[in-house]
Amino acid sequence: MSTRIAFVASEAVPFAKTGGLADVVGALPQHLSSLGYDVVTIMPRYRGIRCESQQDLRGDDHGPVRLCHSGNAVFVDYPDYFDREGLYGTPQGDYPDNAERFILFCKAALEAIKIQGCKLAHCHDWQSGLVPLYLRERGSSTRSVFTIHNLGYQGLFPAEKFRLLGIPERHFGPEGIEFYGQMNFLKAGIVYSDRVTTVSESYAREIQTPEQGFGLDGVLRRKSHGVLGILNGIDYREWDPARDRFLTAPYSTPEGKLPNKKALCAAFRLSAAAPLCGMVTRIASQKGFDILIPAIERLVGLGYSLLILGFGEAAYHEQLQALAKRLPGKIGLALKFDNRLAHQIYAGSDFFLMPSRYEPCGLGQLISFRYATVPVVFKIGGLADTVSDVDQDPDNGRGIVFGEYRTAALEAALVRARALYDDHDRLTLVRRRIAGLDYSWGRSAARYAQLYAQLLSEQHGG
Ligand code: ADP
C-alpha cells in the first residue's frame, strides 16, 4: 500500500514553468511512486491549464474558490488571481497582489491536503510557505517538509497584510513569520515545517552563512534537524538527445551534435564554424549578467558566437539587445520562454554558460552534460558540487570552472574553453565523459523517500 503525500508548489512540468522548480516538481513524483509514495501535486490553475473535473470548496473563507483535477494534479482555481499572462509578474516587476494570491493558494491547498488524506505535505519555495504554518496552527497530524529551491525569493509583504492570514497575532514575531517588520512566507516555511531541505549540499552550507543567507542564515542554523542537501536530478526521458523530438538530428554520440549546431546557427544567422556558447536561463541578476555583459566583447574577440534564450528583467533585455545590434552575426537573442528552442540550444552548443552569482542546484549544467555540451560555470552551490575543472583534473574534469565572481575570471575561463575547443582529441574525450554521467532521479528520490519514512514514523512533534 502506498502512502499518499502532497507536493505543494507554484509550478510543475508539464503545466507551468519559469525555472528548475517546475522540472523538479514535475519529475520527482514519478520516481517516488515506485518507492511507495502516491504524490498529489497541488498548484494554481494558471491560464490555459485544462481540468477533467472540479469541486467547490465549502466554507465562507474561500468565496468562489474551486479545486479542479487532472490526473494526479489538483489545481486551485480562482481566475481573478491565476488566469493571467505570467505566473508571478511581468518584466516590469511582481504582481502587486502576490500576497493575496498565494495566501489564497495556501489556504485552498490545505483543504486539498485534507480532502485527499495526505499524510505529509512536501512544500516547495515561498509560494507554499504558509502551508506548514497552517498545519501547525491547526494541530494537524499531517507532517511537513519544506524545500528551499532558491533563498533569494522570499515572498516579503507588508505587515498590514498579516490580518489576511486569519491566524493569531503571536505568529507575527521573530520566532514566526515576521522578518524585519515585514511578513516573510519563506521564513514561515522554514520555521513551521518539520524538516527543511535544499537542493545541493554546498547550498545547504552556504545559506547558513551571513554572506549567502539573505538574512535567514540564523533562522536556518536554529532549525533543530539542520538543513538537508539533496541534489536535484533531471528527467532522463525529457532530456534525452537520442530521442529528443525537438532536435533536427537526435544523436547518441557527441559527433551527432554537429547537424544540430548547423541548424541552430542557420536559424540565428551565426557562423557554424565558430565555437558556440549557449545559455538557457531566467534573465535575473542571480544568473551572472552583471559579469557576463561586460565580457561579451571579449567573448566575441576570442572567436565565439553567443546564443541566449532567456526571459526576465527588462533592464538586462535592453542591454543584451544593444550588444546584439553592435555585434551583428555574433550574438543570437531569443527573449522569451521556449522549451523547444531550449532543447535545441542544449544540443547544438559547444559550451553552456552559467556564470551564476549563486546557484542552489542548477539544472542547466546537468542537462548540458547529457547533451555532451561542456559547461562553463562559477564555482558556487550546486555548480561546485557537479562540475569539476578539466584543467585542474584532466582525468575526471567535466567543464571549465572559475573561482572568482568577476568579469576577468569569466574571460580567463573563456580563454581556457577556447583552448579545449581547439584541441579536438581532448574535447572529444571530455564530451564523451560528461555524456556518460548519471544525474537521473533515482538516488535523490530514494533520499527523499527515506526522509518521509523517518518523519512519518516519528511521534508528532518529534
Ligand atoms: P532556475 O531554476 O534558477 O531558473 P535551473 O538551472 O535550476 O535554474 O533550471 C532552469 C530550467 O528552466 C531548465 O530546465 C532550463 O532549461 C529552463 N529554462 C530557463 N529559462 C528558459 C527559457 N527562457 N526557455 C525555456 N526554458 C528555460
XYZ file of C-alpha atoms and ligand atoms in Angstrom:
489
model
C 0.000 0.000 0.000
C 1.426 3.342 -0.907
C 1.291 6.411 1.315
C -0.413 9.456 -0.066
C 1.529 12.696 0.197
C 1.090 16.164 -1.298
C 3.537 18.279 -3.277
C 2.555 21.913 -2.888
C 4.264 24.187 -5.412
C 3.655 27.143 -7.685
C 4.860 25.439 -10.870
C 5.264 21.962 -12.330
C 6.077 20.478 -15.726
C 4.024 19.947 -17.902
C 1.551 22.576 -16.650
C 3.566 25.741 -15.967
C 7.253 26.533 -15.817
C 9.550 29.501 -15.328
C 12.587 27.603 -13.996
C 14.047 24.500 -12.406
C 11.379 24.238 -9.688
C 8.902 23.097 -12.336
C 11.273 20.381 -13.569
C 11.737 19.042 -10.049
C 8.064 19.104 -9.089
C 7.174 17.529 -12.440
C 9.705 14.684 -12.316
C 10.242 13.682 -8.698
C 6.708 12.313 -8.023
C 7.057 9.717 -10.797
C 10.161 8.368 -9.116
C 8.581 8.375 -5.670
C 5.699 6.212 -6.827
C 7.965 3.170 -7.170
C 9.249 3.887 -3.655
C 5.810 3.657 -2.032
C 4.536 7.243 -2.259
C 1.482 8.320 -4.155
C 2.010 12.037 -4.802
C -0.789 14.537 -5.362
C 0.602 17.757 -6.820
C -1.244 20.904 -5.736
C -0.647 24.094 -7.723
C -2.522 27.154 -9.002
C -4.632 26.830 -12.125
C -2.873 29.260 -14.419
C -4.123 30.361 -17.829
C -4.514 27.505 -20.285
C -4.456 24.604 -17.799
C -7.199 22.116 -18.613
C -9.096 20.203 -15.956
C -11.098 16.987 -16.041
C -13.347 17.574 -13.046
C -13.952 20.199 -10.416
C -15.186 20.673 -6.922
C -16.281 23.756 -4.935
C -14.599 24.400 -1.643
C -17.022 24.798 1.218
C -16.673 27.468 3.883
C -17.213 31.197 3.544
C -13.495 31.786 3.983
C -12.930 30.780 0.382
C -15.513 32.651 -1.639
C -15.771 31.193 -5.124
C -12.588 29.077 -4.962
C -12.616 25.714 -6.691
C -10.340 22.739 -6.818
C -10.039 21.067 -10.167
C -8.273 17.914 -11.173
C -6.215 16.421 -13.947
C -4.611 13.050 -13.294
C -2.651 13.289 -10.041
C -2.685 17.082 -10.035
C -5.095 19.270 -8.094
C -5.367 22.893 -9.196
C -6.539 25.808 -7.137
C -8.924 27.539 -9.482
C -9.505 31.246 -8.891
C -9.414 33.060 -12.241
C -9.143 36.578 -10.781
C -5.762 35.649 -9.346
C -4.351 32.982 -11.627
C -5.788 33.379 -15.117
C -3.053 35.832 -16.096
C -0.250 36.153 -18.643
C 2.565 35.481 -16.122
C 2.950 33.290 -13.049
C 4.373 35.886 -10.662
C 4.536 39.141 -12.621
C 5.782 40.839 -15.773
C 9.299 42.015 -16.852
C 8.397 45.290 -15.095
C 8.001 43.559 -11.742
C 5.913 41.336 -9.483
C 2.122 41.443 -9.416
C 1.083 43.815 -6.603
C -1.355 41.277 -5.150
C 1.052 38.349 -4.827
C 0.414 38.193 -1.067
C -3.336 37.793 -1.626
C -2.748 35.314 -4.477
C -0.538 32.950 -2.537
C -2.419 33.258 0.765
C -5.490 32.079 -1.095
C -3.446 29.354 -2.774
C -2.077 28.030 0.530
C -5.462 28.080 2.266
C -7.031 26.141 -0.582
C -4.047 23.763 -0.727
C -4.699 22.967 2.912
C -8.249 21.943 2.099
C -6.978 19.799 -0.752
C -4.476 18.089 1.565
C -7.330 17.252 3.933
C -9.703 16.066 1.219
C -7.005 13.890 -0.329
C -5.986 12.415 3.035
C -2.307 13.259 2.624
C -0.079 12.123 5.481
C 2.694 14.518 4.582
C 2.935 17.805 2.700
C 6.153 18.478 0.816
C 6.141 22.220 0.199
C 8.399 23.986 -2.271
C 9.606 27.597 -2.042
C 7.927 30.689 -0.630
C 4.657 30.359 -2.524
C 3.837 27.296 -0.393
C 5.474 28.563 2.816
C 2.198 29.200 4.666
C 1.135 25.562 4.437
C 3.443 24.339 7.251
C 2.275 27.312 9.341
C -1.423 26.478 8.881
C -0.799 22.765 9.551
C 0.947 23.625 12.809
C -1.646 26.232 13.802
C -4.496 23.771 13.248
C -2.744 20.958 15.093
C -2.883 18.754 12.004
C -1.259 15.319 12.077
C -0.002 15.877 8.523
C 3.788 16.184 8.608
C 5.629 18.778 6.536
C 8.859 19.034 4.591
C 9.891 22.401 3.205
C 12.378 22.552 0.334
C 14.243 25.738 -0.476
C 14.873 25.904 -4.204
C 16.032 29.494 -4.029
C 16.596 31.541 -0.866
C 16.756 34.749 -2.904
C 12.991 34.805 -3.410
C 11.261 35.003 -0.044
C 7.761 36.354 -0.550
C 8.158 39.554 1.507
C 4.996 41.538 2.154
C 3.917 44.457 4.342
C 2.865 43.750 7.925
C -0.619 45.196 7.228
C -1.395 42.115 5.180
C -0.848 39.788 8.142
C -4.553 40.004 9.029
C -5.369 38.280 5.717
C -3.833 35.091 7.102
C -6.544 34.802 9.757
C -4.211 33.444 12.429
C -3.391 34.666 15.961
C -1.164 37.716 16.352
C 1.506 35.686 18.181
C 2.695 34.259 14.854
C 3.802 37.716 13.809
C 7.037 37.729 15.778
C 10.736 36.913 15.371
C 10.014 33.229 16.077
C 7.254 33.270 13.466
C 6.540 34.856 10.106
C 7.852 38.334 10.951
C 11.089 39.466 9.297
C 12.393 42.968 9.996
C 8.875 44.324 10.354
C 7.503 42.559 7.291
C 5.903 39.194 6.554
C 8.180 36.568 5.041
C 6.466 33.494 3.568
C 9.728 31.603 3.033
C 10.597 32.112 6.677
C 7.201 30.682 7.648
C 8.012 27.558 5.635
C 11.379 27.221 7.365
C 10.165 27.914 10.893
C 6.948 25.849 10.964
C 7.937 22.802 8.885
C 9.120 19.548 10.446
C 12.167 19.350 8.155
C 13.968 21.737 5.834
C 15.859 20.600 2.778
C 17.574 22.310 -0.094
C 18.808 21.177 -3.469
C 22.552 20.644 -3.065
C 24.972 20.052 -0.225
C 27.041 23.149 -0.922
C 23.956 25.349 -0.976
C 22.818 23.823 2.337
C 26.098 25.034 3.849
C 26.213 28.376 2.020
C 22.751 29.542 3.107
C 23.724 29.107 6.745
C 26.402 31.811 6.392
C 25.743 35.567 6.691
C 27.239 36.130 3.202
C 24.689 33.953 1.442
C 21.917 33.631 3.977
C 19.806 36.574 2.687
C 19.114 37.446 6.320
C 17.773 33.966 7.114
C 21.050 32.204 7.970
C 20.377 32.495 11.701
C 16.866 31.063 11.318
C 18.300 28.174 9.304
C 21.060 27.493 11.809
C 18.465 27.293 14.583
C 16.483 24.524 12.837
C 16.901 21.564 15.141
C 17.337 18.985 12.391
C 19.545 21.249 10.312
C 19.201 21.716 6.558
C 19.479 18.593 4.469
C 21.015 18.960 0.995
C 19.615 16.601 -1.642
C 20.848 17.206 -5.169
C 18.245 17.523 -7.911
C 18.195 15.081 -10.771
C 16.860 15.617 -14.265
C 14.186 13.705 -16.101
C 16.128 11.433 -18.462
C 13.082 10.850 -20.622
C 12.529 14.535 -21.205
C 16.242 15.257 -21.667
C 17.500 12.524 -23.957
C 19.499 13.511 -27.067
C 18.879 10.109 -28.650
C 15.100 10.508 -28.534
C 14.599 14.245 -28.401
C 11.585 15.156 -30.515
C 12.695 18.778 -30.772
C 16.058 18.104 -32.436
C 16.888 18.296 -36.132
C 19.010 15.173 -35.725
C 18.749 13.188 -32.463
C 22.105 11.673 -31.503
C 23.736 9.152 -29.231
C 27.404 10.072 -29.687
C 28.920 13.558 -29.355
C 29.732 13.630 -33.078
C 25.975 13.852 -33.633
C 25.906 17.365 -32.211
C 27.131 18.971 -35.433
C 23.955 18.855 -37.585
C 22.061 20.328 -34.639
C 24.613 23.106 -34.300
C 24.374 23.852 -38.030
C 20.588 24.085 -37.928
C 20.677 26.322 -34.848
C 23.334 28.624 -36.297
C 21.438 28.884 -39.582
C 18.272 29.868 -37.723
C 20.103 32.674 -35.886
C 22.448 33.652 -38.763
C 25.541 32.699 -36.815
C 28.611 31.027 -38.293
C 28.593 27.282 -37.628
C 32.398 27.321 -37.958
C 32.792 29.331 -34.741
C 32.595 27.745 -31.286
C 29.101 28.363 -29.934
C 28.343 29.382 -26.353
C 24.712 28.793 -25.395
C 22.601 29.968 -22.469
C 19.075 28.993 -21.439
C 18.138 30.994 -18.420
C 15.877 33.220 -16.455
C 17.228 36.708 -17.056
C 17.828 37.795 -13.474
C 20.804 39.216 -11.619
C 21.279 35.809 -9.919
C 22.338 34.375 -13.273
C 25.501 36.477 -13.594
C 24.535 39.060 -16.213
C 26.456 41.758 -14.369
C 29.757 39.952 -15.035
C 28.710 38.429 -18.367
C 27.580 41.575 -20.194
C 30.984 43.313 -19.852
C 32.680 40.054 -21.010
C 30.715 39.694 -24.241
C 33.011 41.774 -26.430
C 35.991 39.704 -25.292
C 33.982 36.537 -25.871
C 33.353 37.582 -29.451
C 37.010 38.620 -29.774
C 38.007 35.064 -28.873
C 36.075 33.871 -31.919
C 32.932 32.590 -30.198
C 29.325 33.150 -31.122
C 26.811 33.545 -28.306
C 23.211 32.406 -28.287
C 20.982 33.375 -25.366
C 17.468 32.113 -24.767
C 16.041 33.857 -21.755
C 13.300 35.928 -20.253
C 13.171 38.199 -17.256
C 14.273 41.632 -16.148
C 13.696 44.408 -18.685
C 16.963 46.270 -17.962
C 19.064 43.237 -18.964
C 16.888 42.608 -22.022
C 17.749 46.110 -23.228
C 21.490 45.788 -22.594
C 21.612 42.475 -24.448
C 19.630 43.876 -27.357
C 22.054 46.801 -27.643
C 25.021 44.414 -27.699
C 23.417 42.185 -30.328
C 22.948 45.256 -32.523
C 26.551 46.320 -32.053
C 27.947 42.839 -32.810
C 25.900 41.594 -35.795
C 26.310 37.957 -36.779
C 27.907 37.146 -33.425
C 25.026 37.157 -30.962
C 21.701 35.374 -31.208
C 18.986 36.518 -28.814
C 15.613 34.972 -28.102
C 13.995 36.891 -25.258
C 11.166 34.537 -24.446
C 10.384 31.209 -22.825
C 10.612 28.430 -25.414
C 11.054 24.788 -24.428
C 11.720 23.569 -27.989
C 14.477 26.096 -28.548
C 15.923 25.244 -25.122
C 16.371 21.628 -26.210
C 17.976 22.754 -29.471
C 20.445 25.005 -27.640
C 21.492 22.289 -25.188
C 22.168 20.042 -28.189
C 23.699 22.474 -30.657
C 26.024 24.490 -28.389
C 29.666 23.644 -27.774
C 29.692 25.337 -24.374
C 26.904 26.148 -21.915
C 27.454 29.281 -19.825
C 26.302 29.516 -16.197
C 28.197 32.360 -14.534
C 25.589 32.430 -11.733
C 26.323 34.586 -8.713
C 24.657 31.887 -6.629
C 23.083 28.621 -7.747
C 21.092 26.372 -5.384
C 21.484 23.350 -7.663
C 21.269 24.357 -11.297
C 19.776 22.040 -13.862
C 21.346 23.642 -16.930
C 24.759 22.098 -16.310
C 23.204 18.649 -15.709
C 21.180 18.871 -18.920
C 24.324 20.051 -20.755
C 26.228 17.000 -19.559
C 23.562 14.781 -21.051
C 23.846 16.588 -24.410
C 27.682 16.440 -24.375
C 27.861 20.239 -24.090
C 30.708 21.484 -21.895
C 29.541 23.751 -19.060
C 31.441 26.931 -18.120
C 30.442 27.789 -14.552
C 31.212 29.867 -11.482
C 32.240 27.653 -8.567
C 29.226 28.015 -6.294
C 26.365 25.945 -4.846
C 25.220 23.039 -6.971
C 27.567 24.079 -9.777
C 30.536 23.477 -7.467
C 29.078 20.101 -6.457
C 28.614 18.829 -10.004
C 31.206 20.461 -12.295
C 34.936 19.893 -11.812
C 37.515 21.665 -13.920
C 39.152 19.889 -16.872
C 42.471 21.694 -16.442
C 42.678 21.038 -12.709
C 41.577 17.440 -13.055
C 42.365 16.234 -16.591
C 41.260 12.660 -15.864
C 37.828 13.448 -14.423
C 37.100 17.116 -15.204
C 33.645 17.947 -16.527
C 33.804 21.578 -17.552
C 35.503 24.925 -17.125
C 35.178 26.309 -13.609
C 36.178 29.781 -12.409
C 36.552 30.632 -8.759
C 36.129 34.388 -8.514
C 32.907 36.201 -9.318
C 34.480 38.772 -11.655
C 34.372 39.544 -15.381
C 38.136 38.970 -15.686
C 37.809 35.466 -14.197
C 34.967 34.633 -16.582
C 37.066 35.888 -19.508
C 40.020 33.751 -18.393
C 37.651 30.749 -18.258
C 36.565 31.502 -21.821
C 40.221 31.567 -22.919
C 40.653 28.084 -21.430
C 37.427 26.887 -23.034
C 38.722 28.097 -26.389
C 41.922 26.073 -25.888
C 39.815 22.997 -25.148
C 37.749 23.581 -28.281
C 40.918 23.809 -30.386
C 42.253 20.507 -29.017
C 39.964 18.124 -30.851
C 41.012 14.937 -29.075
C 40.709 16.430 -25.611
C 37.330 17.973 -26.451
C 36.035 14.619 -27.695
C 37.242 12.920 -24.531
C 35.518 15.444 -22.270
C 32.298 15.293 -24.298
C 32.193 11.509 -24.051
C 32.911 11.647 -20.332
C 30.139 14.099 -19.472
C 27.580 12.427 -21.730
C 28.131 9.238 -19.723
C 27.404 10.768 -16.304
C 24.252 9.780 -14.454
C 22.124 12.547 -12.948
C 18.809 10.767 -13.238
C 16.460 10.991 -10.245
C 16.936 7.502 -8.752
C 19.419 8.254 -5.996
C 17.907 11.561 -4.893
C 14.338 10.225 -4.951
C 15.463 7.444 -2.596
C 16.834 10.050 -0.185
C 13.512 11.917 -0.135
C 11.671 8.634 0.407
C 13.950 7.872 3.337
C 13.270 11.307 4.824
C 9.473 10.876 4.502
C 9.634 7.419 6.092
C 11.625 8.751 9.008
C 9.251 11.646 9.549
C 6.126 9.509 9.292
C 7.465 7.031 11.808
C 8.192 9.712 14.415
C 5.718 10.737 17.045
C 4.170 14.035 16.071
C 6.184 16.950 17.373
C 9.367 14.871 17.179
P 16.425 28.299 -12.135
O 15.506 27.324 -11.503
O 17.152 29.160 -11.169
O 15.757 29.114 -13.186
P 17.824 25.935 -13.156
O 19.101 25.783 -13.894
O 17.663 25.134 -11.890
O 17.584 27.475 -12.905
O 16.611 25.483 -14.097
C 16.228 26.202 -15.213
C 15.247 25.358 -16.016
O 14.412 26.227 -16.771
C 15.949 24.479 -17.035
O 15.119 23.370 -17.351
C 16.045 25.425 -18.241
O 16.213 24.713 -19.430
C 14.685 26.104 -18.169
N 14.604 27.468 -18.740
C 15.050 28.617 -18.176
N 14.799 29.675 -18.985
C 14.177 29.187 -20.069
C 13.639 29.779 -21.277
N 13.720 31.102 -21.485
N 13.057 28.971 -22.182
C 12.980 27.633 -21.962
N 13.458 27.016 -20.860
C 14.043 27.778 -19.920
